[in-house]
């Protein structure tokens, strides 16, 4: 390997440590945990009660159900220095998050408070896609499931892969920036529809792709499920790099811990991924040893890519 | 004991005001774990690494690290001393911190070197209930509970 010169671009890797998770290592410590906040439009309720989460992920988001509550919560956040929010919520029986009803408030978050606004969409219908375009959200985050059996058994959702394809198409049609997520091992720790999900994502104009390794949650039917073998996840990351050669690839914020996490993140670097959320301390050192320049951000891992790679 | 909703802090322990570790004095030694408020905010504990038996630790310096749904970082010693016991069970099953924070979910036993001095910084006794209520409010306002 030759040393970089002024004309040789140094490869960078972006490490994201948003404040919804406390992060403190020898490499980096968050300065402002209020910068990026997560909000649930349905409180902790979710009609799907999927085997993976059963509404747990919503429990720690700040609840903002009901007319006017979203603005009230976000005004308080903005006054405390928050610059971006993820507006999420539980799904209805059809896998949709009730975002369309909040189109005016979502726009107000941007226009009045100057916040960056990301949304968790679930499945998207035309009304929701139009509402998100009207609200000028900065990004739509959507889980793409490429197996009807996984959607049904794990998410308790009757939705074939085509439903996710259509959601991406509707968002694309409305020019809503999209950052799809694929969970590796969602089918009880096994790969099932991930490859098809990747093919679906590759058909659309996306701001990037977030890969997430399954992280079992205590107190759910999947609490004892282990993530897939490291070699399978590494192979899938390589396949994603091939399928989306020019799109940012991000290893998202859930995932295994300990030695497996370190190995997975090393593979992510080796496979050419562009960003990792909440990296292990050893991962940062590994990147440096490979001559890759680490850059830390206290924002959600999607934000810089939705703004064209600028943080 | 002090209690707010489902969070209980037993009277027989001392509590680190910042990191919410509990500390129980047992024949001059101290057993250390994570209190119920912190474990609720931390989410599912996935991995724990602890300093081996025989090593010395300074107060407020790491005796290990922990990875959980909402936390990646050090476990800081509430007292100075030497590690004399490490909980192998919690290393093998980190979710014991969530399931039994005051029993099988403990981390280490420390032989303290300045116990009386170090205990002065910890929360204990009559103010425990009001402190827990204030801390619970702070955690709640910050949206600190759960979300992984």
PDB file of N, CA, C and O in Angstrom, chain A residues 20-25 34 37 56-57 59-62 76 215-218 256-259 261 278 282, chain B residues 18-19 44 46-47 49 67-74 76 95 98-99 141-148:
ATOM      1  N   UNK A  20     -29.556   8.538  21.655  1.00  0.00           N
ATOM      2  CA  UNK A  20     -30.539   7.649  22.273  1.00  0.00           C
ATOM      3  C   UNK A  20     -29.878   6.449  22.950  1.00  0.00           C
ATOM      4  O   UNK A  20     -30.517   5.703  23.671  1.00  0.00           O
ATOM      5  N   UNK A  21     -28.589   6.301  22.712  1.00  0.00           N
ATOM      6  CA  UNK A  21     -27.843   5.252  23.400  1.00  0.00           C
ATOM      7  C   UNK A  21     -26.586   5.904  23.977  1.00  0.00           C
ATOM      8  O   UNK A  21     -25.886   6.628  23.267  1.00  0.00           O
ATOM      9  N   UNK A  22     -26.339   5.684  25.264  1.00  0.00           N
ATOM     10  CA  UNK A  22     -25.149   6.277  25.875  1.00  0.00           C
ATOM     11  C   UNK A  22     -23.914   5.532  25.385  1.00  0.00           C
ATOM     12  O   UNK A  22     -23.881   4.297  25.400  1.00  0.00           O
ATOM     13  N   UNK A  23     -22.910   6.278  24.961  1.00  0.00           N
ATOM     14  CA  UNK A  23     -21.717   5.683  24.351  1.00  0.00           C
ATOM     15  C   UNK A  23     -20.480   6.357  24.912  1.00  0.00           C
ATOM     16  O   UNK A  23     -20.331   7.574  24.837  1.00  0.00           O
ATOM     17  N   UNK A  24     -19.617   5.557  25.495  1.00  0.00           N
ATOM     18  CA  UNK A  24     -18.390   6.122  26.084  1.00  0.00           C
ATOM     19  C   UNK A  24     -17.280   5.093  25.942  1.00  0.00           C
ATOM     20  O   UNK A  24     -17.328   4.019  26.552  1.00  0.00           O
ATOM     21  N   UNK A  25     -16.310   5.395  25.101  1.00  0.00           N
ATOM     22  CA  UNK A  25     -15.155   4.499  24.965  1.00  0.00           C
ATOM     23  C   UNK A  25     -13.894   5.356  25.024  1.00  0.00           C
ATOM     24  O   UNK A  25     -13.972   6.592  25.086  1.00  0.00           O
ATOM     25  N   UNK A  34     -28.616  15.179  23.583  1.00  0.00           N
ATOM     26  CA  UNK A  34     -29.922  15.732  23.211  1.00  0.00           C
ATOM     27  C   UNK A  34     -30.020  16.041  21.715  1.00  0.00           C
ATOM     28  O   UNK A  34     -31.070  16.443  21.229  1.00  0.00           O
ATOM     29  N   UNK A  37     -33.220  12.971  18.738  1.00  0.00           N
ATOM     30  CA  UNK A  37     -34.183  12.312  19.630  1.00  0.00           C
ATOM     31  C   UNK A  37     -35.168  11.451  18.836  1.00  0.00           C
ATOM     32  O   UNK A  37     -35.447  11.733  17.671  1.00  0.00           O
ATOM     33  N   UNK A  56     -41.373  -3.125  22.495  1.00  0.00           N
ATOM     34  CA  UNK A  56     -40.328  -2.669  23.432  1.00  0.00           C
ATOM     35  C   UNK A  56     -39.556  -1.469  22.908  1.00  0.00           C
ATOM     36  O   UNK A  56     -39.183  -0.580  23.666  1.00  0.00           O
ATOM     37  N   UNK A  57     -39.295  -1.487  21.595  1.00  0.00           N
ATOM     38  CA  UNK A  57     -38.471  -0.415  21.035  1.00  0.00           C
ATOM     39  C   UNK A  57     -39.186   0.928  21.166  1.00  0.00           C
ATOM     40  O   UNK A  57     -38.553   1.973  21.332  1.00  0.00           O
ATOM     41  N   UNK A  59     -41.089   1.778  23.666  1.00  0.00           N
ATOM     42  CA  UNK A  59     -41.270   2.178  25.058  1.00  0.00           C
ATOM     43  C   UNK A  59     -40.339   3.296  25.503  1.00  0.00           C
ATOM     44  O   UNK A  59     -40.680   4.093  26.359  1.00  0.00           O
ATOM     45  N   UNK A  60     -39.156   3.342  24.931  1.00  0.00           N
ATOM     46  CA  UNK A  60     -38.210   4.364  25.365  1.00  0.00           C
ATOM     47  C   UNK A  60     -38.189   5.591  24.481  1.00  0.00           C
ATOM     48  O   UNK A  60     -37.456   6.525  24.737  1.00  0.00           O
ATOM     49  N   UNK A  61     -38.997   5.556  23.415  1.00  0.00           N
ATOM     50  CA  UNK A  61     -39.114   6.786  22.625  1.00  0.00           C
ATOM     51  C   UNK A  61     -40.023   7.745  23.382  1.00  0.00           C
ATOM     52  O   UNK A  61     -40.853   7.309  24.188  1.00  0.00           O
ATOM     53  N   UNK A  62     -39.867   8.997  23.110  1.00  0.00           N
ATOM     54  CA  UNK A  62     -40.712   9.969  23.797  1.00  0.00           C
ATOM     55  C   UNK A  62     -42.106   9.916  23.170  1.00  0.00           C
ATOM     56  O   UNK A  62     -42.242  10.064  21.960  1.00  0.00           O
ATOM     57  N   UNK A  76     -39.920  21.667  22.884  1.00  0.00           N
ATOM     58  CA  UNK A  76     -39.094  21.477  24.090  1.00  0.00           C
ATOM     59  C   UNK A  76     -37.708  20.954  23.692  1.00  0.00           C
ATOM     60  O   UNK A  76     -36.688  21.422  24.189  1.00  0.00           O
ATOM     61  N   UNK A 215     -30.748  -8.311  16.796  1.00  0.00           N
ATOM     62  CA  UNK A 215     -30.405  -8.212  18.216  1.00  0.00           C
ATOM     63  C   UNK A 215     -31.623  -8.653  19.030  1.00  0.00           C
ATOM     64  O   UNK A 215     -32.637  -7.964  19.067  1.00  0.00           O
ATOM     65  N   UNK A 216     -31.532  -9.831  19.650  1.00  0.00           N
ATOM     66  CA  UNK A 216     -32.682 -10.309  20.419  1.00  0.00           C
ATOM     67  C   UNK A 216     -32.954  -9.419  21.634  1.00  0.00           C
ATOM     68  O   UNK A 216     -32.024  -8.900  22.248  1.00  0.00           O
ATOM     69  N   UNK A 217     -34.220  -9.231  21.950  1.00  0.00           N
ATOM     70  CA  UNK A 217     -34.606  -8.399  23.090  1.00  0.00           C
ATOM     71  C   UNK A 217     -35.179  -9.272  24.196  1.00  0.00           C
ATOM     72  O   UNK A 217     -36.019 -10.141  23.942  1.00  0.00           O
ATOM     73  N   UNK A 218     -34.732  -9.008  25.405  1.00  0.00           N
ATOM     74  CA  UNK A 218     -35.197  -9.752  26.569  1.00  0.00           C
ATOM     75  C   UNK A 218     -36.709  -9.593  26.728  1.00  0.00           C
ATOM     76  O   UNK A 218     -37.249  -8.497  26.553  1.00  0.00           O
ATOM     77  N   UNK A 256     -25.152  -7.654  17.477  1.00  0.00           N
ATOM     78  CA  UNK A 256     -24.577  -8.457  18.555  1.00  0.00           C
ATOM     79  C   UNK A 256     -23.540  -7.659  19.344  1.00  0.00           C
ATOM     80  O   UNK A 256     -23.125  -6.578  18.916  1.00  0.00           O
ATOM     81  N   UNK A 257     -23.134  -8.214  20.465  1.00  0.00           N
ATOM     82  CA  UNK A 257     -22.171  -7.529  21.331  1.00  0.00           C
ATOM     83  C   UNK A 257     -20.894  -8.360  21.454  1.00  0.00           C
ATOM     84  O   UNK A 257     -20.807  -9.471  20.934  1.00  0.00           O
ATOM     85  N   UNK A 258     -19.918  -7.775  22.135  1.00  0.00           N
ATOM     86  CA  UNK A 258     -18.697  -8.510  22.466  1.00  0.00           C
ATOM     87  C   UNK A 258     -17.854  -8.843  21.255  1.00  0.00           C
ATOM     88  O   UNK A 258     -17.762  -8.083  20.296  1.00  0.00           O
ATOM     89  N   UNK A 259     -17.225 -10.028  21.313  1.00  0.00           N
ATOM     90  CA  UNK A 259     -16.281 -10.419  20.270  1.00  0.00           C
ATOM     91  C   UNK A 259     -16.953 -10.529  18.903  1.00  0.00           C
ATOM     92  O   UNK A 259     -16.348 -10.207  17.875  1.00  0.00           O
ATOM     93  N   UNK A 261     -19.408  -8.771  17.800  1.00  0.00           N
ATOM     94  CA  UNK A 261     -19.582  -7.398  17.293  1.00  0.00           C
ATOM     95  C   UNK A 261     -18.274  -6.911  16.650  1.00  0.00           C
ATOM     96  O   UNK A 261     -18.280  -6.352  15.551  1.00  0.00           O
ATOM     97  N   UNK A 278     -22.390   3.047  16.536  1.00  0.00           N
ATOM     98  CA  UNK A 278     -21.909   2.583  17.836  1.00  0.00           C
ATOM     99  C   UNK A 278     -20.793   1.536  17.706  1.00  0.00           C
ATOM    100  O   UNK A 278     -20.933   0.381  18.133  1.00  0.00           O
ATOM    101  N   UNK A 282     -12.365  -1.417  19.575  1.00  0.00           N
ATOM    102  CA  UNK A 282     -11.381  -2.131  18.753  1.00  0.00           C
ATOM    103  C   UNK A 282     -11.591  -1.853  17.268  1.00  0.00           C
ATOM    104  O   UNK A 282     -10.641  -1.891  16.479  1.00  0.00           O
TER     105      UNK A 282
ATOM    106  N   UNK B  18     -24.055   8.953  40.176  1.00  0.00           N
ATOM    107  CA  UNK B  18     -23.992   9.231  38.733  1.00  0.00           C
ATOM    108  C   UNK B  18     -24.272   7.981  37.898  1.00  0.00           C
ATOM    109  O   UNK B  18     -25.099   8.003  37.005  1.00  0.00           O
ATOM    110  N   UNK B  19     -23.577   6.904  38.229  1.00  0.00           N
ATOM    111  CA  UNK B  19     -23.663   5.721  37.368  1.00  0.00           C
ATOM    112  C   UNK B  19     -24.657   4.679  37.864  1.00  0.00           C
ATOM    113  O   UNK B  19     -24.848   3.643  37.225  1.00  0.00           O
ATOM    114  N   UNK B  44     -31.565  -4.307  27.405  1.00  0.00           N
ATOM    115  CA  UNK B  44     -31.076  -5.689  27.498  1.00  0.00           C
ATOM    116  C   UNK B  44     -29.549  -5.724  27.489  1.00  0.00           C
ATOM    117  O   UNK B  44     -28.918  -5.283  26.531  1.00  0.00           O
ATOM    118  N   UNK B  46     -26.105  -7.241  26.899  1.00  0.00           N
ATOM    119  CA  UNK B  46     -25.689  -8.269  25.938  1.00  0.00           C
ATOM    120  C   UNK B  46     -24.277  -8.785  26.188  1.00  0.00           C
ATOM    121  O   UNK B  46     -23.936  -9.899  25.777  1.00  0.00           O
ATOM    122  N   UNK B  47     -23.448  -7.982  26.835  1.00  0.00           N
ATOM    123  CA  UNK B  47     -22.039  -8.389  26.974  1.00  0.00           C
ATOM    124  C   UNK B  47     -21.406  -7.643  28.149  1.00  0.00           C
ATOM    125  O   UNK B  47     -21.639  -6.441  28.321  1.00  0.00           O
ATOM    126  N   UNK B  49     -17.583  -7.378  30.307  1.00  0.00           N
ATOM    127  CA  UNK B  49     -16.170  -7.751  30.440  1.00  0.00           C
ATOM    128  C   UNK B  49     -15.716  -7.191  31.791  1.00  0.00           C
ATOM    129  O   UNK B  49     -15.989  -6.005  32.082  1.00  0.00           O
ATOM    130  N   UNK B  67     -21.991  -3.755  27.370  1.00  0.00           N
ATOM    131  CA  UNK B  67     -22.727  -3.399  26.151  1.00  0.00           C
ATOM    132  C   UNK B  67     -24.176  -3.825  26.338  1.00  0.00           C
ATOM    133  O   UNK B  67     -24.451  -4.963  26.723  1.00  0.00           O
ATOM    134  N   UNK B  68     -25.065  -2.896  26.062  1.00  0.00           N
ATOM    135  CA  UNK B  68     -26.490  -3.184  26.209  1.00  0.00           C
ATOM    136  C   UNK B  68     -27.236  -2.440  25.112  1.00  0.00           C
ATOM    137  O   UNK B  68     -26.644  -1.694  24.334  1.00  0.00           O
ATOM    138  N   UNK B  69     -28.545  -2.655  25.082  1.00  0.00           N
ATOM    139  CA  UNK B  69     -29.344  -2.008  24.051  1.00  0.00           C
ATOM    140  C   UNK B  69     -29.174  -0.514  24.012  1.00  0.00           C
ATOM    141  O   UNK B  69     -29.204   0.099  22.946  1.00  0.00           O
ATOM    142  N   UNK B  70     -28.987   0.103  25.181  1.00  0.00           N
ATOM    143  CA  UNK B  70     -28.871   1.565  25.219  1.00  0.00           C
ATOM    144  C   UNK B  70     -27.602   2.048  25.894  1.00  0.00           C
ATOM    145  O   UNK B  70     -27.530   3.188  26.353  1.00  0.00           O
ATOM    146  N   UNK B  71     -26.614   1.205  25.999  1.00  0.00           N
ATOM    147  CA  UNK B  71     -25.378   1.634  26.662  1.00  0.00           C
ATOM    148  C   UNK B  71     -24.179   0.872  26.112  1.00  0.00           C
ATOM    149  O   UNK B  71     -24.214  -0.356  25.995  1.00  0.00           O
ATOM    150  N   UNK B  72     -23.150   1.604  25.796  1.00  0.00           N
ATOM    151  CA  UNK B  72     -21.844   1.010  25.494  1.00  0.00           C
ATOM    152  C   UNK B  72     -20.836   1.822  26.281  1.00  0.00           C
ATOM    153  O   UNK B  72     -20.695   3.026  26.037  1.00  0.00           O
ATOM    154  N   UNK B  73     -20.168   1.198  27.245  1.00  0.00           N
ATOM    155  CA  UNK B  73     -19.205   1.984  27.998  1.00  0.00           C
ATOM    156  C   UNK B  73     -18.690   1.283  29.224  1.00  0.00           C
ATOM    157  O   UNK B  73     -18.943   0.090  29.453  1.00  0.00           O
ATOM    158  N   UNK B  74     -17.960   2.036  30.038  1.00  0.00           N
ATOM    159  CA  UNK B  74     -17.277   1.433  31.190  1.00  0.00           C
ATOM    160  C   UNK B  74     -18.197   1.230  32.386  1.00  0.00           C
ATOM    161  O   UNK B  74     -19.224   1.900  32.526  1.00  0.00           O
ATOM    162  N   UNK B  76     -17.684   1.822  36.256  1.00  0.00           N
ATOM    163  CA  UNK B  76     -16.687   2.540  37.045  1.00  0.00           C
ATOM    164  C   UNK B  76     -16.796   2.175  38.528  1.00  0.00           C
ATOM    165  O   UNK B  76     -17.902   2.183  39.090  1.00  0.00           O
ATOM    166  N   UNK B  95     -27.802 -11.101  30.827  1.00  0.00           N
ATOM    167  CA  UNK B  95     -29.164 -10.630  31.113  1.00  0.00           C
ATOM    168  C   UNK B  95     -29.540 -10.808  32.580  1.00  0.00           C
ATOM    169  O   UNK B  95     -30.579 -10.313  33.010  1.00  0.00           O
ATOM    170  N   UNK B  98     -30.399  -7.638  34.122  1.00  0.00           N
ATOM    171  CA  UNK B  98     -31.784  -7.186  33.955  1.00  0.00           C
ATOM    172  C   UNK B  98     -32.749  -7.974  34.834  1.00  0.00           C
ATOM    173  O   UNK B  98     -33.681  -7.421  35.408  1.00  0.00           O
ATOM    174  N   UNK B  99     -32.499  -9.271  34.906  1.00  0.00           N
ATOM    175  CA  UNK B  99     -33.474 -10.155  35.548  1.00  0.00           C
ATOM    176  C   UNK B  99     -33.353 -10.157  37.071  1.00  0.00           C
ATOM    177  O   UNK B  99     -34.348 -10.206  37.779  1.00  0.00           O
ATOM    178  N   UNK B 141     -37.711  12.317  31.773  1.00  0.00           N
ATOM    179  CA  UNK B 141     -37.688  13.525  30.942  1.00  0.00           C
ATOM    180  C   UNK B 141     -36.723  13.389  29.773  1.00  0.00           C
ATOM    181  O   UNK B 141     -36.924  13.952  28.705  1.00  0.00           O
ATOM    182  N   UNK B 142     -35.634  12.668  30.011  1.00  0.00           N
ATOM    183  CA  UNK B 142     -34.644  12.487  28.941  1.00  0.00           C
ATOM    184  C   UNK B 142     -35.043  11.371  27.977  1.00  0.00           C
ATOM    185  O   UNK B 142     -34.335  11.089  27.020  1.00  0.00           O
ATOM    186  N   UNK B 143     -36.169  10.724  28.227  1.00  0.00           N
ATOM    187  CA  UNK B 143     -36.577   9.592  27.370  1.00  0.00           C
ATOM    188  C   UNK B 143     -35.606   8.451  27.496  1.00  0.00           C
ATOM    189  O   UNK B 143     -35.338   7.730  26.537  1.00  0.00           O
ATOM    190  N   UNK B 144     -35.060   8.259  28.700  1.00  0.00           N
ATOM    191  CA  UNK B 144     -33.946   7.315  28.856  1.00  0.00           C
ATOM    192  C   UNK B 144     -34.378   5.864  29.018  1.00  0.00           C
ATOM    193  O   UNK B 144     -33.543   4.971  28.943  1.00  0.00           O
ATOM    194  N   UNK B 145     -35.651   5.616  29.242  1.00  0.00           N
ATOM    195  CA  UNK B 145     -36.032   4.236  29.507  1.00  0.00           C
ATOM    196  C   UNK B 145     -36.224   3.442  28.217  1.00  0.00           C
ATOM    197  O   UNK B 145     -36.969   3.828  27.322  1.00  0.00           O
ATOM    198  N   UNK B 146     -35.581   2.322  28.154  1.00  0.00           N
ATOM    199  CA  UNK B 146     -35.714   1.265  27.119  1.00  0.00           C
ATOM    200  C   UNK B 146     -35.177   1.576  25.719  1.00  0.00           C
ATOM    201  O   UNK B 146     -34.012   1.344  25.493  1.00  0.00           O
ATOM    202  N   UNK B 147     -35.962   2.029  24.776  1.00  0.00           N
ATOM    203  CA  UNK B 147     -35.627   2.159  23.343  1.00  0.00           C
ATOM    204  C   UNK B 147     -34.268   1.618  22.918  1.00  0.00           C
ATOM    205  O   UNK B 147     -33.242   2.228  23.164  1.00  0.00           O
ATOM    206  N   UNK B 148     -34.272   0.498  22.234  1.00  0.00           N
ATOM    207  CA  UNK B 148     -33.011  -0.117  21.839  1.00  0.00           C
ATOM    208  C   UNK B 148     -32.841  -0.048  20.333  1.00  0.00           C
ATOM    209  O   UNK B 148     -33.779   0.070  19.611  1.00  0.00           O
TER     210      UNK B 148
END
